[in-house]
Amino acid sequence: MDHTAHGICGGPTTQPDILAELKARVEKLEREHKDIRKVAFSASITSPVGPICADTTLVYPNVITNIGKAYNPVSGIFTAPVRGVYLFSFTGMDDRQTSGVPVALFKNNNHLMCQWKVPGGTYHQYVQNTVIVELDKGDIIYTRLPENHRILGDAKNNGSNLTLNNNNIFSGFLLFTV
């Protein structure tokens, strides 16, 4: 396409090719943002965990969703695939009134928070929490059960049917990259 126009004095003037410039900008943005990934996971625990005589990393083997494959259902560890801001949530449940229900969240072996339900109250005791965390690529997030505590597995086998209530769940997703 010829974008040469004739000026007032009759000589040629060159007009910028706006479409080519916009196309180049779009291609540059696509190259710069090709690493942006869709990352989201939710997984639950199906069998009771604990009490154990040591702090235990919780493994959530029942994967509900794992877009981006950043959650490992064998280790219970989420590994950030890109630098960004992530949201994580977790719940914990037990059916014993005599013991508290604690679940702790860790980033790279550093304690971020612990949600604790003290003993007593109703038959089922629950804890839950949500946090927004900035992570670098390769940072890890996981939950731990403190020593001598238990959370209840929530799979119920009714004859030939296995029912999952997903009471003990670990979820997270990428909000945006930074």
XYZ file of C-alpha atoms in Angstrom:
178
model
C 0.000 0.000 0.000
C 1.421 3.381 -0.981
C 1.162 5.892 1.830
C 2.833 8.667 -0.113
C 0.686 11.750 -0.346
C 1.299 14.926 -2.198
C 1.832 18.016 -0.102
C 0.413 21.442 -0.742
C 3.437 22.413 -2.793
C 3.102 19.332 -4.970
C 6.026 17.351 -3.485
C 5.573 13.923 -1.935
C 5.166 13.586 1.854
C 5.386 10.290 3.719
C 2.613 9.470 6.195
C 3.368 6.970 8.970
C 1.785 3.588 8.488
C -0.446 3.633 11.576
C -1.680 0.077 11.079
C 1.860 -1.313 10.815
C 2.892 0.646 13.921
C -0.091 -0.660 15.924
C 0.555 -4.206 14.727
C 4.180 -3.952 15.850
C 3.071 -2.685 19.281
C 0.583 -5.541 19.694
C 3.199 -8.127 18.695
C 5.665 -6.622 21.191
C 3.078 -6.768 23.995
C 2.222 -10.367 23.117
C 5.927 -11.327 23.268
C 6.386 -9.539 26.609
C 3.303 -11.172 28.148
C 3.581 -14.678 26.747
C 4.802 -15.832 30.193
C 1.569 -14.763 31.858
C -0.104 -17.974 32.805
C -3.448 -18.982 34.064
C -2.811 -20.505 37.470
C -5.512 -21.856 39.797
C -5.861 -24.937 41.968
C -8.108 -26.513 44.586
C -7.484 -29.830 46.276
C -8.870 -31.650 49.303
C -7.854 -34.240 51.872
C -9.791 -37.494 51.847
C -8.246 -39.391 54.803
C -7.575 -38.282 58.395
C -4.126 -36.807 59.067
C -2.598 -37.088 62.541
C -2.096 -36.975 65.302
C 1.605 -37.288 64.473
C 4.543 -36.524 66.796
C 5.979 -33.903 64.418
C 4.719 -31.008 62.332
C 3.433 -32.465 59.061
C 3.060 -30.925 55.622
C -0.511 -31.522 54.553
C -0.985 -33.285 51.239
C -4.287 -32.718 49.434
C -4.444 -35.621 46.959
C -7.981 -35.051 45.661
C -7.361 -32.441 42.960
C -10.504 -30.543 42.041
C -8.716 -28.274 39.587
C -5.055 -27.621 38.799
C -4.819 -25.163 35.937
C -1.164 -24.474 35.206
C -0.061 -27.602 37.126
C 1.625 -25.498 39.846
C 0.172 -27.591 42.709
C 1.784 -30.974 43.384
C -0.776 -33.454 44.823
C 2.010 -35.837 45.897
C 3.936 -33.313 48.037
C 1.137 -30.847 48.897
C 3.321 -27.981 47.680
C 2.394 -25.112 45.350
C 5.317 -23.690 43.327
C 4.867 -20.251 41.773
C 5.380 -20.529 38.000
C 5.698 -16.740 37.566
C 6.417 -13.715 39.743
C 3.106 -12.310 40.843
C 0.478 -11.706 43.478
C -1.432 -14.828 44.512
C -4.431 -15.543 46.706
C -4.444 -18.668 48.886
C -7.112 -20.085 51.150
C -7.341 -23.155 53.336
C -9.796 -24.860 55.624
C -9.393 -27.499 58.281
C -11.984 -29.600 60.090
C -11.979 -32.167 62.870
C -14.784 -33.913 64.727
C -13.188 -34.093 68.175
C -14.264 -31.598 70.829
C -11.245 -32.307 73.037
C -8.563 -31.091 70.617
C -8.080 -27.841 68.791
C -7.834 -27.582 65.016
C -4.733 -25.718 63.821
C -3.567 -25.300 60.235
C -0.478 -23.229 59.419
C 0.507 -21.676 56.079
C 4.171 -21.489 55.025
C 6.112 -19.681 52.294
C 9.599 -21.055 51.554
C 9.834 -22.667 55.022
C 8.781 -19.405 56.695
C 5.634 -19.371 58.788
C 3.065 -16.932 57.342
C 0.071 -17.625 59.569
C -1.683 -20.210 61.691
C -5.422 -20.427 62.062
C -6.428 -22.142 65.303
C -9.760 -23.294 66.687
C -9.534 -23.959 70.417
C -11.095 -27.156 71.852
C -14.761 -27.219 72.747
C -17.951 -26.160 71.101
C -19.829 -28.073 68.473
C -19.162 -31.599 67.275
C -17.314 -30.431 64.160
C -14.676 -27.732 64.535
C -13.517 -25.678 61.561
C -10.762 -23.210 60.745
C -10.321 -21.202 57.582
C -8.273 -18.308 56.330
C -7.302 -16.441 53.171
C -4.183 -14.453 52.372
C -2.780 -12.508 49.424
C 0.969 -13.017 48.946
C 3.543 -11.682 46.503
C 5.704 -14.540 45.222
C 8.775 -14.780 43.054
C 8.996 -17.486 40.425
C 9.924 -20.730 42.234
C 8.643 -19.694 45.682
C 6.670 -22.424 47.431
C 3.496 -22.335 49.535
C 2.146 -25.186 51.626
C 0.124 -25.909 54.767
C 1.241 -27.792 57.869
C -0.502 -29.540 60.701
C 1.281 -28.912 64.031
C 2.463 -31.939 65.991
C -0.053 -33.920 68.043
C -3.063 -32.543 66.151
C -5.405 -34.054 63.604
C -7.707 -33.045 60.806
C -10.458 -35.327 59.686
C -10.585 -36.894 56.265
C -13.965 -36.300 54.745
C -14.446 -39.193 52.348
C -17.481 -41.297 53.157
C -17.908 -44.714 51.638
C -21.606 -45.528 51.318
C -21.381 -49.010 49.879
C -20.181 -48.578 46.316
C -20.286 -44.750 46.398
C -17.432 -42.596 47.658
C -18.646 -39.144 48.706
C -16.219 -36.249 49.139
C -17.384 -33.300 51.211
C -14.140 -31.354 50.652
C -14.088 -29.965 54.209
C -10.285 -29.797 54.311
C -9.257 -27.852 51.253
C -6.279 -25.860 49.966
C -6.783 -23.433 47.060
C -4.891 -20.703 45.307
C -4.712 -18.653 42.151
C -2.675 -15.988 40.426
C -4.282 -12.559 40.708
C -1.777 -10.758 38.462
C 1.905 -10.775 37.513
C 4.375 -8.155 38.752
